[in-house]
Structure formats: structure tokens, C-alpha cells
Short mmCIF file of C-alpha atoms and ligand atoms in Angstrom, two decimals:
data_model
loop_
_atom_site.label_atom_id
_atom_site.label_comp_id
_atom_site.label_asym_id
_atom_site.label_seq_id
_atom_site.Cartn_x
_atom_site.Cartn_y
_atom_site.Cartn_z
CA UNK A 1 0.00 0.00 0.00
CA UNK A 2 1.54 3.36 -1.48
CA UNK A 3 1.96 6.23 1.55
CA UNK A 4 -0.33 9.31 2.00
CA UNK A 5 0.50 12.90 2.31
CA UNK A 6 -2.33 14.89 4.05
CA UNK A 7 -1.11 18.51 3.79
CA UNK A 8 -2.35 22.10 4.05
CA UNK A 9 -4.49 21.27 6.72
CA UNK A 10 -5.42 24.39 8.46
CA UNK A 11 -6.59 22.59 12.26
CA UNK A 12 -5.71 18.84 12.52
CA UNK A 13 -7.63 17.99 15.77
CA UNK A 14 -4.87 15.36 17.16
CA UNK A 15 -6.68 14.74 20.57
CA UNK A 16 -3.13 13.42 21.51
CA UNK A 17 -2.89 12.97 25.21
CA UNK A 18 -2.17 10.34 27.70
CA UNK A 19 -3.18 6.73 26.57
CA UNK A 20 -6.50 6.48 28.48
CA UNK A 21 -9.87 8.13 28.25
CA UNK A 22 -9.92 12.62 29.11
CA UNK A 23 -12.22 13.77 32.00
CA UNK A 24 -12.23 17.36 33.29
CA UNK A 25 -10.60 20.04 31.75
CA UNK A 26 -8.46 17.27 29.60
CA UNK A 27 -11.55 17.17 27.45
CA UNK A 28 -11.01 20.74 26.71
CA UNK A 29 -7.43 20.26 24.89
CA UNK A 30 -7.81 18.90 21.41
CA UNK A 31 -3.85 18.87 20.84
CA UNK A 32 -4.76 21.43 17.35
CA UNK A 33 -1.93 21.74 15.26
CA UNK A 34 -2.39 24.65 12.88
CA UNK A 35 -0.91 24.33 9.30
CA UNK A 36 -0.13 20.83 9.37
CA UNK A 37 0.43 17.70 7.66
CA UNK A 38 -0.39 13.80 8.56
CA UNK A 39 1.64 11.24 6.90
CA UNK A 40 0.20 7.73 6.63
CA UNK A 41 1.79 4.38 5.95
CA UNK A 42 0.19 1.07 5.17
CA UNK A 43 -3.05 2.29 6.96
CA UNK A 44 -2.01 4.08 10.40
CA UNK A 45 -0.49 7.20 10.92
CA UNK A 46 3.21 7.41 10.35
CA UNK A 47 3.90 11.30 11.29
CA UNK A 48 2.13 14.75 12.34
CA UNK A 49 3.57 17.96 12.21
CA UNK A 50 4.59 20.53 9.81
CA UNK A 51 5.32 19.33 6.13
CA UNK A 52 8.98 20.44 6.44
CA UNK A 53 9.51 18.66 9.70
CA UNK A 54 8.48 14.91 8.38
CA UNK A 55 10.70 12.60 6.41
CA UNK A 56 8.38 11.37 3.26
CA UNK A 57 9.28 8.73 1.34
CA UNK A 58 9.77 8.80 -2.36
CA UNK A 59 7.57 10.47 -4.68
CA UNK A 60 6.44 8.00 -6.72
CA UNK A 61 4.94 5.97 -4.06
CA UNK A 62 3.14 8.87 -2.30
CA UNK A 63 -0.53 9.91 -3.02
CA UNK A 64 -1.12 13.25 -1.72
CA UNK A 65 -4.38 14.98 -0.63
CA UNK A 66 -4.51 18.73 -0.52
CA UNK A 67 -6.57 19.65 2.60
CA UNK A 68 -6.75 23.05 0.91
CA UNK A 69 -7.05 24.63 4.47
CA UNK A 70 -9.57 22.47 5.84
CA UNK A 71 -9.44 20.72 9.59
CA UNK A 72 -8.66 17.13 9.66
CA UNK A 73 -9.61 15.15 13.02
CA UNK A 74 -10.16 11.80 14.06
CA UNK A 75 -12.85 10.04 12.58
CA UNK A 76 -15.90 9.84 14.77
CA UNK A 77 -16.61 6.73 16.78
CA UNK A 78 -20.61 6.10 17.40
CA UNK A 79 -20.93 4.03 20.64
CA UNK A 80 -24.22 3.21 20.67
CA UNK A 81 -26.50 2.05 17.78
CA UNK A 82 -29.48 -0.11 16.75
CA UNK A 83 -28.87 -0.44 13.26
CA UNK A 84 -29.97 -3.91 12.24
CA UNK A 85 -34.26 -3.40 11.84
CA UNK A 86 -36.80 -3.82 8.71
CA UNK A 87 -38.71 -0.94 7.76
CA UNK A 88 -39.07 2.73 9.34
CA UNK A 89 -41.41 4.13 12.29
CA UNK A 90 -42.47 7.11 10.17
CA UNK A 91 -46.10 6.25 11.21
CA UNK A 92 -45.42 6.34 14.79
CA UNK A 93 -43.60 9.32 14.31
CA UNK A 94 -46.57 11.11 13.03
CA UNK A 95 -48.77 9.81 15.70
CA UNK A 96 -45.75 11.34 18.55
CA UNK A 97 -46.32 15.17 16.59
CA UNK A 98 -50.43 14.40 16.90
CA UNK A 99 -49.59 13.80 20.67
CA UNK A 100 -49.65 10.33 21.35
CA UNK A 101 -46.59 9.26 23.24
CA UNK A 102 -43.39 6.63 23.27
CA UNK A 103 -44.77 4.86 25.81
CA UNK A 104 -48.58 4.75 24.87
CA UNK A 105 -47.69 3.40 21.54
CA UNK A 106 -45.49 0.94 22.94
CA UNK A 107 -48.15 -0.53 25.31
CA UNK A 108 -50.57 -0.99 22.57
CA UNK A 109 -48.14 -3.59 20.49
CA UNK A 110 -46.11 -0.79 18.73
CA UNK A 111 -42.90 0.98 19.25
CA UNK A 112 -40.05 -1.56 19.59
CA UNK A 113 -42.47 -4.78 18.98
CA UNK A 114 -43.22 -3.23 15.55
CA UNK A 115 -39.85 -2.72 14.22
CA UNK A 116 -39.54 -6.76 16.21
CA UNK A 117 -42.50 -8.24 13.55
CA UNK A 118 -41.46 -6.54 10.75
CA UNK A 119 -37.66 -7.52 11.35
CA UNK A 120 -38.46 -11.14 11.96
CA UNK A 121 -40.44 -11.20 8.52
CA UNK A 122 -37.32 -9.69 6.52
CA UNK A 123 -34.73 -11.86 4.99
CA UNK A 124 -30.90 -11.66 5.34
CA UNK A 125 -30.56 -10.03 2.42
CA UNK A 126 -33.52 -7.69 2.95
CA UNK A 127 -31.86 -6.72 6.45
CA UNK A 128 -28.17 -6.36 4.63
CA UNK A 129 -29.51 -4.10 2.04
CA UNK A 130 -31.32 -1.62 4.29
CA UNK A 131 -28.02 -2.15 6.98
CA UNK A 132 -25.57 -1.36 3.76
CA UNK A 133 -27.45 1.81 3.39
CA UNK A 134 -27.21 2.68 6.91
CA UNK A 135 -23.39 2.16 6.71
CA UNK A 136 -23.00 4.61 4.16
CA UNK A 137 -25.03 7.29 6.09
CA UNK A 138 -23.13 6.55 9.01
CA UNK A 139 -19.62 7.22 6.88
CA UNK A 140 -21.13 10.14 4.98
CA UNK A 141 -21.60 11.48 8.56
CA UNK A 142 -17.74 10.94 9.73
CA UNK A 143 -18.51 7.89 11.37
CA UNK A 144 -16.07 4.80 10.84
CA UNK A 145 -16.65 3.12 13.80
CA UNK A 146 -19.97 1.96 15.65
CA UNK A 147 -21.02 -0.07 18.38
CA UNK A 148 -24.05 -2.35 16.95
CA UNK A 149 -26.82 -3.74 18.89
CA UNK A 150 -28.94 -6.60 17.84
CA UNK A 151 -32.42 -5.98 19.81
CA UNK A 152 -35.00 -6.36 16.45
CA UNK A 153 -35.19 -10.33 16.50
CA UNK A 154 -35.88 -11.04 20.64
CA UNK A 155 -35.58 -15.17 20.23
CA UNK A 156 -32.79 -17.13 20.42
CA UNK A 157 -32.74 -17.35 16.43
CA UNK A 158 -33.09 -14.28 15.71
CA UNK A 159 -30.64 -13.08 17.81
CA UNK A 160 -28.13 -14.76 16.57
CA UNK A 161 -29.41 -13.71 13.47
CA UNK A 162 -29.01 -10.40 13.69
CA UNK A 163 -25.41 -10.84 15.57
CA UNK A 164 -23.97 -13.03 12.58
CA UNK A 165 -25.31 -10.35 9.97
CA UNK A 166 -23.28 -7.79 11.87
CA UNK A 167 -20.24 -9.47 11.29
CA UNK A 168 -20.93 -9.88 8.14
CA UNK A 169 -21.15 -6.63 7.83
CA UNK A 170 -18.30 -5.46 9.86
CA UNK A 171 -16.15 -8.09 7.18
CA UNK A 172 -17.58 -6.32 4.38
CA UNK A 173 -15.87 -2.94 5.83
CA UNK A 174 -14.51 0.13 5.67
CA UNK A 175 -17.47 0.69 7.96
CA UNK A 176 -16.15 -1.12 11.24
CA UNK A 177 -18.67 -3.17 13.57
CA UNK A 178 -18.42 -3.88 17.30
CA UNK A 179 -21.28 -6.58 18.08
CA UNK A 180 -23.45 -6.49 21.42
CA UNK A 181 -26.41 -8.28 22.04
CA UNK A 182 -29.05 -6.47 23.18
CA UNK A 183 -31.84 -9.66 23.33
CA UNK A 184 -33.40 -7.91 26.63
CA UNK A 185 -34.71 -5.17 24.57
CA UNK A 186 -38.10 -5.67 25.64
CA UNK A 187 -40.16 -8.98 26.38
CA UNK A 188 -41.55 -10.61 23.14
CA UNK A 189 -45.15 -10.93 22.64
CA UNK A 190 -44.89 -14.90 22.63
CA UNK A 191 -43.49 -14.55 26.41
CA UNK A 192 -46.43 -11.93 28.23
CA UNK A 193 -47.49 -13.97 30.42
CA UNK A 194 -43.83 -15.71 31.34
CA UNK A 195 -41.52 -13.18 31.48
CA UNK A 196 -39.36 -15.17 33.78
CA UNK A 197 -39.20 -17.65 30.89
CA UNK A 198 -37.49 -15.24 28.26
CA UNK A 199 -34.87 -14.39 30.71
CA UNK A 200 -34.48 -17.99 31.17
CA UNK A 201 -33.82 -18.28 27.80
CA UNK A 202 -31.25 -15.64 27.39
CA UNK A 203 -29.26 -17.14 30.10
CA UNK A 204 -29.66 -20.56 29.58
CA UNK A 205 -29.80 -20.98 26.31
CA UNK A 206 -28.61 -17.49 23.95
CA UNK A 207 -25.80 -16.05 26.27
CA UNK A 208 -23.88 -19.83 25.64
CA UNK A 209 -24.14 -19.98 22.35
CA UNK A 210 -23.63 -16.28 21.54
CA UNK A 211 -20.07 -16.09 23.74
CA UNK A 212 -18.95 -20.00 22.23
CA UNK A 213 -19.59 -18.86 18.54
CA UNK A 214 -17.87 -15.15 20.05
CA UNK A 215 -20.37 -12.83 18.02
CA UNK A 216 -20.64 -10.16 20.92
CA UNK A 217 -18.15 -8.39 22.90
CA UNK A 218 -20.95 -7.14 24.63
CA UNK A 219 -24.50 -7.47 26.45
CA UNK A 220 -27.13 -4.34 27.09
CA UNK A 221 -30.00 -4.79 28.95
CA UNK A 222 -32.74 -1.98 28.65
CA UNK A 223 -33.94 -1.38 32.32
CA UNK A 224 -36.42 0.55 32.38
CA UNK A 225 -40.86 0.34 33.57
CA UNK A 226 -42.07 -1.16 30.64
CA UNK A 227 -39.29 -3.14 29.91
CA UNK A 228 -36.95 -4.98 32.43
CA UNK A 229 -36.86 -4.50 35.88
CA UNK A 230 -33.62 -4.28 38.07
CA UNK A 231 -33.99 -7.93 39.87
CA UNK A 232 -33.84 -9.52 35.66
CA UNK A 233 -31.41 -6.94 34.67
CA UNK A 234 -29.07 -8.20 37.35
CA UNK A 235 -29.20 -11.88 36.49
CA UNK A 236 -29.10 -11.03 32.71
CA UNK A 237 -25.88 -8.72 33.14
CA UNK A 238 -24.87 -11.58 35.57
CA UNK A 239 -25.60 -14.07 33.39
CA UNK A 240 -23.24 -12.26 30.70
CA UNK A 241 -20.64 -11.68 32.51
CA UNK A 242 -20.26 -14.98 33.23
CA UNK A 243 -19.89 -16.09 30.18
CA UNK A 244 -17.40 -13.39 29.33
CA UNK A 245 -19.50 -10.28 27.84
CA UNK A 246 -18.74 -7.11 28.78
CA UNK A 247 -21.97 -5.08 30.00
CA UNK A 248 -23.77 -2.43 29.41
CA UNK A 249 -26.96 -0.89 30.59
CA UNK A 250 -29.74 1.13 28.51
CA UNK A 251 -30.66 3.02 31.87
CA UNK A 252 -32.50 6.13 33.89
CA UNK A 253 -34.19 7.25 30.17
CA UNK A 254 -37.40 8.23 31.43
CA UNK A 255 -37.43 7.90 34.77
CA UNK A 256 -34.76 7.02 37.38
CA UNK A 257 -34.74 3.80 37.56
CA UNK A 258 -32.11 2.37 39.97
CA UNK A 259 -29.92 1.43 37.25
CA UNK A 260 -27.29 3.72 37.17
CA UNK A 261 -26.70 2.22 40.66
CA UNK A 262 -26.80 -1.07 39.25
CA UNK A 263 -24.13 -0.34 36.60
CA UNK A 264 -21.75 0.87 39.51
CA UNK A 265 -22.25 -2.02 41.58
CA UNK A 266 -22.01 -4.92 38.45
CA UNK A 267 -18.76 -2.72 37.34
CA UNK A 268 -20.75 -2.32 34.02
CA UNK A 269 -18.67 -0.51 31.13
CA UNK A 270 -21.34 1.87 30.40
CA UNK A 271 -24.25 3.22 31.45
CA UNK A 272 -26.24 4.84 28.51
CA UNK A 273 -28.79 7.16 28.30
CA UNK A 274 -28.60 8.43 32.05
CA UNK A 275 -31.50 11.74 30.96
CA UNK A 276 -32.64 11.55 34.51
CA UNK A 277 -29.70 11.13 36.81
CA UNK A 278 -28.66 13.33 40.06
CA UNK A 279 -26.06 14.37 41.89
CA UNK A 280 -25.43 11.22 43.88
CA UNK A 281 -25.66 9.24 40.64
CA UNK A 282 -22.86 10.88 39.20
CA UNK A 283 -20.45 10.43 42.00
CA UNK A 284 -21.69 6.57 42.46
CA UNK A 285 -20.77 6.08 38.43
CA UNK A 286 -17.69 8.00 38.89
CA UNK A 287 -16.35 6.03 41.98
CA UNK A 288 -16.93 2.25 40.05
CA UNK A 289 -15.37 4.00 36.53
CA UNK A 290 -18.61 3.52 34.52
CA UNK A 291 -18.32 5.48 31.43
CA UNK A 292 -21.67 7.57 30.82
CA UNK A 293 -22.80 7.29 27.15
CA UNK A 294 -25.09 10.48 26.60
CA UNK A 295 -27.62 10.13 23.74
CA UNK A 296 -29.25 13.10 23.07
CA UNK A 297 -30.76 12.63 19.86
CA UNK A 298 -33.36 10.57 20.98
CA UNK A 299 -34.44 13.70 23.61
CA UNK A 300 -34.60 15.71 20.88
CA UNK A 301 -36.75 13.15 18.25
CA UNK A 302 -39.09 12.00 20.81
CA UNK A 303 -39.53 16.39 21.66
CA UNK A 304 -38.57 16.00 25.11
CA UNK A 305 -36.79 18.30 27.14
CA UNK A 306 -34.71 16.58 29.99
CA UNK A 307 -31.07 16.38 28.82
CA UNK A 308 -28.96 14.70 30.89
CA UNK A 309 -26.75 16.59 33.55
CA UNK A 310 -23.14 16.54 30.88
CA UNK A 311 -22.06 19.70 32.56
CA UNK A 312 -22.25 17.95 36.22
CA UNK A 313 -20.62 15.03 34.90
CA UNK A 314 -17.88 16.90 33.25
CA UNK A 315 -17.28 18.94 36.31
CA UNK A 316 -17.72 15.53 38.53
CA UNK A 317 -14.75 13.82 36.50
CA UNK A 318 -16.72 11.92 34.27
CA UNK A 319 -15.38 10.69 30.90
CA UNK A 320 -17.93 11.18 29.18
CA UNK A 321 -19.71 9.86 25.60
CA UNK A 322 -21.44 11.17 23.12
CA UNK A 323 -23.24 8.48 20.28
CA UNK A 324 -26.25 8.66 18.29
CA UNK A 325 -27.62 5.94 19.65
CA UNK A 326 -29.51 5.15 16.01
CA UNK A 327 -32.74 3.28 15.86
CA UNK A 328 -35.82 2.90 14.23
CA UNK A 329 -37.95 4.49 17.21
CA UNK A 330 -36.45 7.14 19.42
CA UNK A 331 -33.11 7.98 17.23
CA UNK A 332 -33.60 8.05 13.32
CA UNK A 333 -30.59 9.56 12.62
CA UNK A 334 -26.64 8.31 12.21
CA UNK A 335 -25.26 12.07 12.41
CA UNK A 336 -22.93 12.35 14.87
CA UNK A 337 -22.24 15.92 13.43
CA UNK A 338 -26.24 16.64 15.00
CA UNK A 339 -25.44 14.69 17.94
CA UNK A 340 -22.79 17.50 18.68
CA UNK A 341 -24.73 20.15 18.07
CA UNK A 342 -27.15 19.22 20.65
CA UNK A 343 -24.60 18.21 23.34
CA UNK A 344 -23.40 21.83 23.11
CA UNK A 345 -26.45 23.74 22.87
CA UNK A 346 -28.94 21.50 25.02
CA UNK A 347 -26.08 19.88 27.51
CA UNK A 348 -23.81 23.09 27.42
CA UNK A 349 -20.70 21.08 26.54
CA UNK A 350 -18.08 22.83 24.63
CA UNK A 351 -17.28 22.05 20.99
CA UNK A 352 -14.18 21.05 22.26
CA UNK A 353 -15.43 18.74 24.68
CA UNK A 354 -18.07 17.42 22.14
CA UNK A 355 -14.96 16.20 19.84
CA UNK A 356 -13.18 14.32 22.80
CA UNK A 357 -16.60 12.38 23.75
CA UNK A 358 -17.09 11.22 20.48
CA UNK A 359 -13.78 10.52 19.69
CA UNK A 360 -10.85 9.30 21.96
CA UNK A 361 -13.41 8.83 24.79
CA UNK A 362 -15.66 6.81 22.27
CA UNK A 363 -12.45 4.58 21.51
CA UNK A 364 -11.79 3.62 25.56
CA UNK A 365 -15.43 3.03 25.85
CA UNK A 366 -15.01 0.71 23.32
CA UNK A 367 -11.85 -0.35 24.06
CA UNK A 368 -10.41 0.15 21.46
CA UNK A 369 -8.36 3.21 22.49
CA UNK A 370 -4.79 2.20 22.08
CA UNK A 371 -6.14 1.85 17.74
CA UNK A 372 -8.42 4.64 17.70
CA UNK A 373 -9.40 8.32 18.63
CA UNK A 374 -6.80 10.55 17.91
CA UNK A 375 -4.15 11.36 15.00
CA UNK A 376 -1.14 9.78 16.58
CA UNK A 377 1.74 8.06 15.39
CA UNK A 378 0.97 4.23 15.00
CA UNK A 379 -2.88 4.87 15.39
CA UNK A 380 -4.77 3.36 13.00
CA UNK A 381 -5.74 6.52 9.96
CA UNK A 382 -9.30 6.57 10.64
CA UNK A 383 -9.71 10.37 10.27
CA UNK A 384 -12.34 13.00 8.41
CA UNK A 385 -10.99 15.94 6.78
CA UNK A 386 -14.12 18.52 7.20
CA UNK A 387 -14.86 20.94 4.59
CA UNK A 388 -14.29 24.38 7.12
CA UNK A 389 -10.68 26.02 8.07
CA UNK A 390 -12.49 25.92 11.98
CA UNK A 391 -13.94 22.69 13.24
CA UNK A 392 -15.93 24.80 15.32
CA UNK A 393 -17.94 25.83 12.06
CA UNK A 394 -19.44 21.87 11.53
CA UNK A 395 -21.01 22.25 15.25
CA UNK A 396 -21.83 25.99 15.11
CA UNK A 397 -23.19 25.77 11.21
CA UNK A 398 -25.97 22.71 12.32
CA UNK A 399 -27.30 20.62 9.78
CA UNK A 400 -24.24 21.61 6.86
CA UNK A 401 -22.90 18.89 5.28
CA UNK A 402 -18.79 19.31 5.98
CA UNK A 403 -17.56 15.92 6.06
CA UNK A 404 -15.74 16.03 2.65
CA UNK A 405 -13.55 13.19 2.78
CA UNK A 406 -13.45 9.96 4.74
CA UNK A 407 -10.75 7.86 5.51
CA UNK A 408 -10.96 4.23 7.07
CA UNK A 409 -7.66 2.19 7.92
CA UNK A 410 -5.96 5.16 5.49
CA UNK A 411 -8.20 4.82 2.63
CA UNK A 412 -10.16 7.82 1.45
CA UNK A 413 -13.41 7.48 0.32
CA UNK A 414 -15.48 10.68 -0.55
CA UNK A 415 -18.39 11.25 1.39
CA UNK A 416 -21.40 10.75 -0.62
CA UNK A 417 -24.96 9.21 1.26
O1 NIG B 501 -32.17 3.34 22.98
N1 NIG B 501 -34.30 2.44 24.87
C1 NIG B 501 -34.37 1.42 24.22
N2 NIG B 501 -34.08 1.25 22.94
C2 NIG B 501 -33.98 2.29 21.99
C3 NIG B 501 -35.29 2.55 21.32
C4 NIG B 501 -35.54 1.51 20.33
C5 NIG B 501 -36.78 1.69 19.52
O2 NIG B 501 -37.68 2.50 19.84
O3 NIG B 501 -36.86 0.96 18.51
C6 NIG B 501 -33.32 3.52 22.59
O4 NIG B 501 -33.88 4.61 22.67
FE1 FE B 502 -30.29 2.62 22.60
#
């Protein structure tokens, strides 16, 4: 693979820093370099730093992009997604602006049970065409990296389903795929009556087979009224961790539920959602290192207004995430640009601190820092190059368009939906 010169680059964002996720004012410091150049070799980063100062190799082997006084920065890494589902919600979308809520249309057999039918009905290929199309919104958007739940399928088959098409998916690239199994979405309509008997089925009979055929890193369990309570969340997460997941909790989205608490004391890598979350929350999340994925998207779709507290749990040490947390219902979009657009005008994060939660802090999250997140020598080149000499402009500007170019494992690819 030939060598590529990134040059002219008015702002390359290198969030370089010490090798672990920023909290505090650390967010703050995106490590700019102004007027520089990257320089990658056979897919990572090779060198940063002024175009005089790095040692290229010869000519003929180097291809070399003119940033034309753009800002280049790490590509962004979405944390959180549902993006394996047949179909669209638009309908219940319509019924939400009439006034009809989540939760109503939920209890009468829609909401995440509708996306469930129509996903079950759907063929592989059906599923991989709509997915492929969702992977190049998601690139289009800056993103080369997402956390993907399955969720849609809810029986042991379909699970697995769902989890094998991922990594198909993942295999198909440059979009990259990290597989959790999210089979505790809700309770399927075959189980109402015996909800003790789904659970029993995760543990006894989905969580071995997923972790022996190793098609999640992860397990999420949505705890929430309506969904699953904190006594089945425990021995699901349990359950998981038994068998070697890594867990994560969908938690305190519309009401506090108890498990942000329950994160801190199962050592749980991430809590996500946390919109209703005090003061004695943070510090308990804090204390057992529980990262706090912040989704504010789905706030905004759904026309609520209770963000959760990002400002407290910047100021209370938290390392903070930002992801789009994309899904038919709640989340219709893969933007992370509009993700940071919120966090700073609804959470009152900086655009600073926007970057470094959906960037290096993404990576750790994911673990997957020491690869990705920053422009660093030996990193792997997954970086945007954004169409605006400030990368303040993409967040300030909402709803422009200035990812230009993409680049995945040091490939470019031009961002077109
Ligand atoms: O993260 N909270 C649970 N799951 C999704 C919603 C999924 C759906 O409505 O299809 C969420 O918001
Ligand atoms: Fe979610």
C-alpha cells in the first residue's frame, strides 16, 4: 500500500494525550496543530507535524491529498446504535407530533415490537440491504466506527441472526462493527405472560451460544418500567458476565430507575442514556469507573426536554460519551455531526469537549483506544478531513454537510450518502 501525504491542513484535531480516556478540563485540549500535515503508511499514521519537519518517502509511491485549508480530526466513533431493523417508524412518528406518546404506543403492540414483527419477517438479504445503506449514512456522517446492537429479532434465532449479519457486515468494511447483544430489549409478545421464561432463555440458552460462537463483545439490557426490571437486569448482566461479555446498561431514560446504581455495583462498562440522573448518581458512576454514554438525539426526536446533567458530569470527572444511539424508534438519525450540536447547545458542553466524547473517549469506551481516537503516530488513519478552516464551524453551522472526505484504515473514500 503506497503512503499518503495529508497537507495544508489548516486545524488537525490530534486529541493526543495520555493513553486512556480525558475527564475534566483534559476534554477541553484537542492537541490542534495549525498548518499541518499527517503522513500515513500502510493504513495508520506514520507522522504529524509541519510538512517540512516529516521525512516522506519517495515520490512515486506517495498519493497526496490537498486539505486546501480544511481541519482534519479523528474520525468519529458512534458508541451506541441499533442499526440492524426492517422498515421505518415514520407512522409512529406522526402519531408522537399528533400527541400520542413513546410509551402509549409501545403498550398498545407498537414501538419496539413493531420494528420486532417486521424484522423477523425480513430476509438476510432484505436486512443487509437496508443495513448497507445505513453504513454509508453513518460514513457520509464521519462515522467509521460503531457499536451495533442486535435488539429487532428477541428469540434465540433471531438473535443470533441479527449478531452473525453484523459481522458480516463489519467483514464487508470500511465501515467497522463492534457486536453487542441487546436480546433484553423488551419482552416478546410470545413470552407476556412468562416473562421469567425469556430471561431464562437468554441465560440458559442465547448467552452460551452467543459467547462459544464469540459474536458479541458485549450485552445491554434496557432497564427501564415497561421493559426490564432491576432484579432480571441483574441476572441477565450476571448471566453475561459470566460467560465473558462485557456489559452495558440502557438506563434512567425516562425515569430514574435504579440502574445507574446497578451499573456501579455490576462494574458495568457503560451506562447509557442516564437523561434523569442526580447528583449522587454521578459520583456513584464515577467512583466504580462507569463510562456515561449520553444520547441526546433521541431527547430531541421524541420532543422532550430533559437532557442529561453533561455539565455535572464533566465537572464531577466523568469521561464522558457522546453516540447517536440510532434506531428505528427514538433515534432516526446516524449524524454524529447533529449529535454534537445538541450536546453543546442543550447539555452546554463545549465544541471542544463534544470532539473528545465522540472521539478518543468513544475509543476507551469501546476499548479500542490504544487503535483509535486521535491522529497519533501508529494509530490506526481513521480520520475525516471537514470541509471548514475551523472545526468549530461543523457544530456551530448545524445541519451543513462538511464531512468532505473519509478515511478508514488510510483509505479515502469521498463522502457521498
Ligand atoms: O435506545 N431504549 C431502548 N431502545 C432504543 C429505542 C428503540 C426503539 O424504539 O426501537 C433507545 O432509545
Ligand atoms: Fe439505545
Amino acid at each position: 500500500m503506497n503512503s499518503i501525504l495529508i497537507k495544508n491542513a489548516s486545524q488537525v484535531l490530534t486529541l493526543a494525550g495520555p493513553a486512556r480516556a480525558r475527564t475534566g478540563p483534559e476534554m477541553s485540549n484537542l492537541g490542534i496543530l495549525h498548518d499541518a500535515s499527517i503522513l500515513i503508511s500502510e493504513g495508520r499514521i506514520a507522522q504529524v507535524g509541519f510538512l517540512e519537519e516529516l521525512a516522506l518517502p519517495d515520490a512515486h509511491t506517495l498519493e497526496t491529498i490537498d486539505a486546501q485549508g480544511c481541519s482534519v480530526m479523528p474520525a468519529f466513533i458512534d458508541a451506541h446504535t441499533h442499526p440492524v431493523f426492517a422498515g421505518d417508524r415514520m407512522d409512529e412518528f406522526e402519531m408522537r407530533i399528533r400527541g400520542r406518546t413513546y410509551r402509549e404506543i409501545s403498550e398498545a403492540g407498537g414501538g419496539i415490537l413493531s420494528s420486532v414483527r417486521r424484522t423477523r419477517q425480513a430476509t438476510d438479504d432484505e436486512l443487509l440491504h437496508q443495513a448497507r445503506k445505513f453504513s454509508r449514512w453513518f460514513l457520509c456522517g464521519g462515522t467509521t466506527t460503531i457499536e451495533a446492537k442486535s435488539g429487532y429479532g428477541l428469540s434465540v434465532k433471531e438473535e443470533i441472526r441479527a449478531l452473525r449479519l453484523i459481522h458480516r457486515l463489519n467483514h464487508e468494511g470500511p465501515l467497522e462493527w463492534v457486536p453487542t447483544l441487546l436480546a433484553a430489549h423488551v419482552l416478546p409478545e410470545e413470552f407476556r405472560d412468562r416473562r421469567n421464561d425469556y430471561v431464562r432463555t437468554i441465560i440458559e440458552k442465547l448467552l452460551p451460544g452467543v459467547a462459544r460462537e464469540g459474536l458479541a463483545e458485549y450485552a445491554d439490557v434496557f432497564c427501564e418500567e415497561g421493559a426490564f426490571n432491576l432484579a432480571e437486569t441483574r441476572m441477565l448482566l450476571l448471566a453475561a458476565r459470566s460467560v465473558g461479555l462485557k456489559i452495558r446498561i440502557h438506563t434512567n431514560q425516562f425515569s430514574n430507575s435504579g440502574g445507574a446504581e446497578l451499573a456501579a455495583e455490576l462494574s458495568a462498562r457503560t451506562a447509557d442514556h442516564l437523561d434523569h440522573l442526580d447528583e449522587a448518581g454521578i459520583v456513584t458512576l464515577r467512583d466504580a469507573r462507569v463510562v456515561p454514554v449520553l444520547l441526546p438525539a433521541s431527547i430531541y426526536h421524541l420532543g422532550r426536554t430533559e437532557f442529561p446533567p453533561a455539565r455535572k458530569m464533566i465537572d464531577g470527572g466523568l469521561a464522558v460519551v457522546l453516540a447517536t444511539d440510532f434506531n428505528p424508534g427514538t433515534a432516526p438519525t446516524t449524524s454524529m455531526p447533529m449529535v454534537l450540536s445538541l450536546a453543546c447547545t442543550q447539555m452546554r458542553m463545549t465544541p471542544a469537549e463534544a470532539v473528545s466524547a465522540s472521539t478518543i473517549n468513544a475509543a476507551y469506551a469501546l476499548d479500542r483506544g490504544d487503535r483509535l481516537g486521535s491522529i497519533e503516530a501508529g494509530k490506526q488513519a481513521d480520520l475525516i478531513i471537514l470541509s471548514c478552516p475551523d472545526y468549530r464551524q461543523m457544530i456551530y453551522h448545524f445541519g451543513i454537510p462538511f464531512v468532505r472526505t473519509v478515511l478508514k484504515r488510510g483509505r479515502p473514500y469521498a463522502a457521498i450518502p
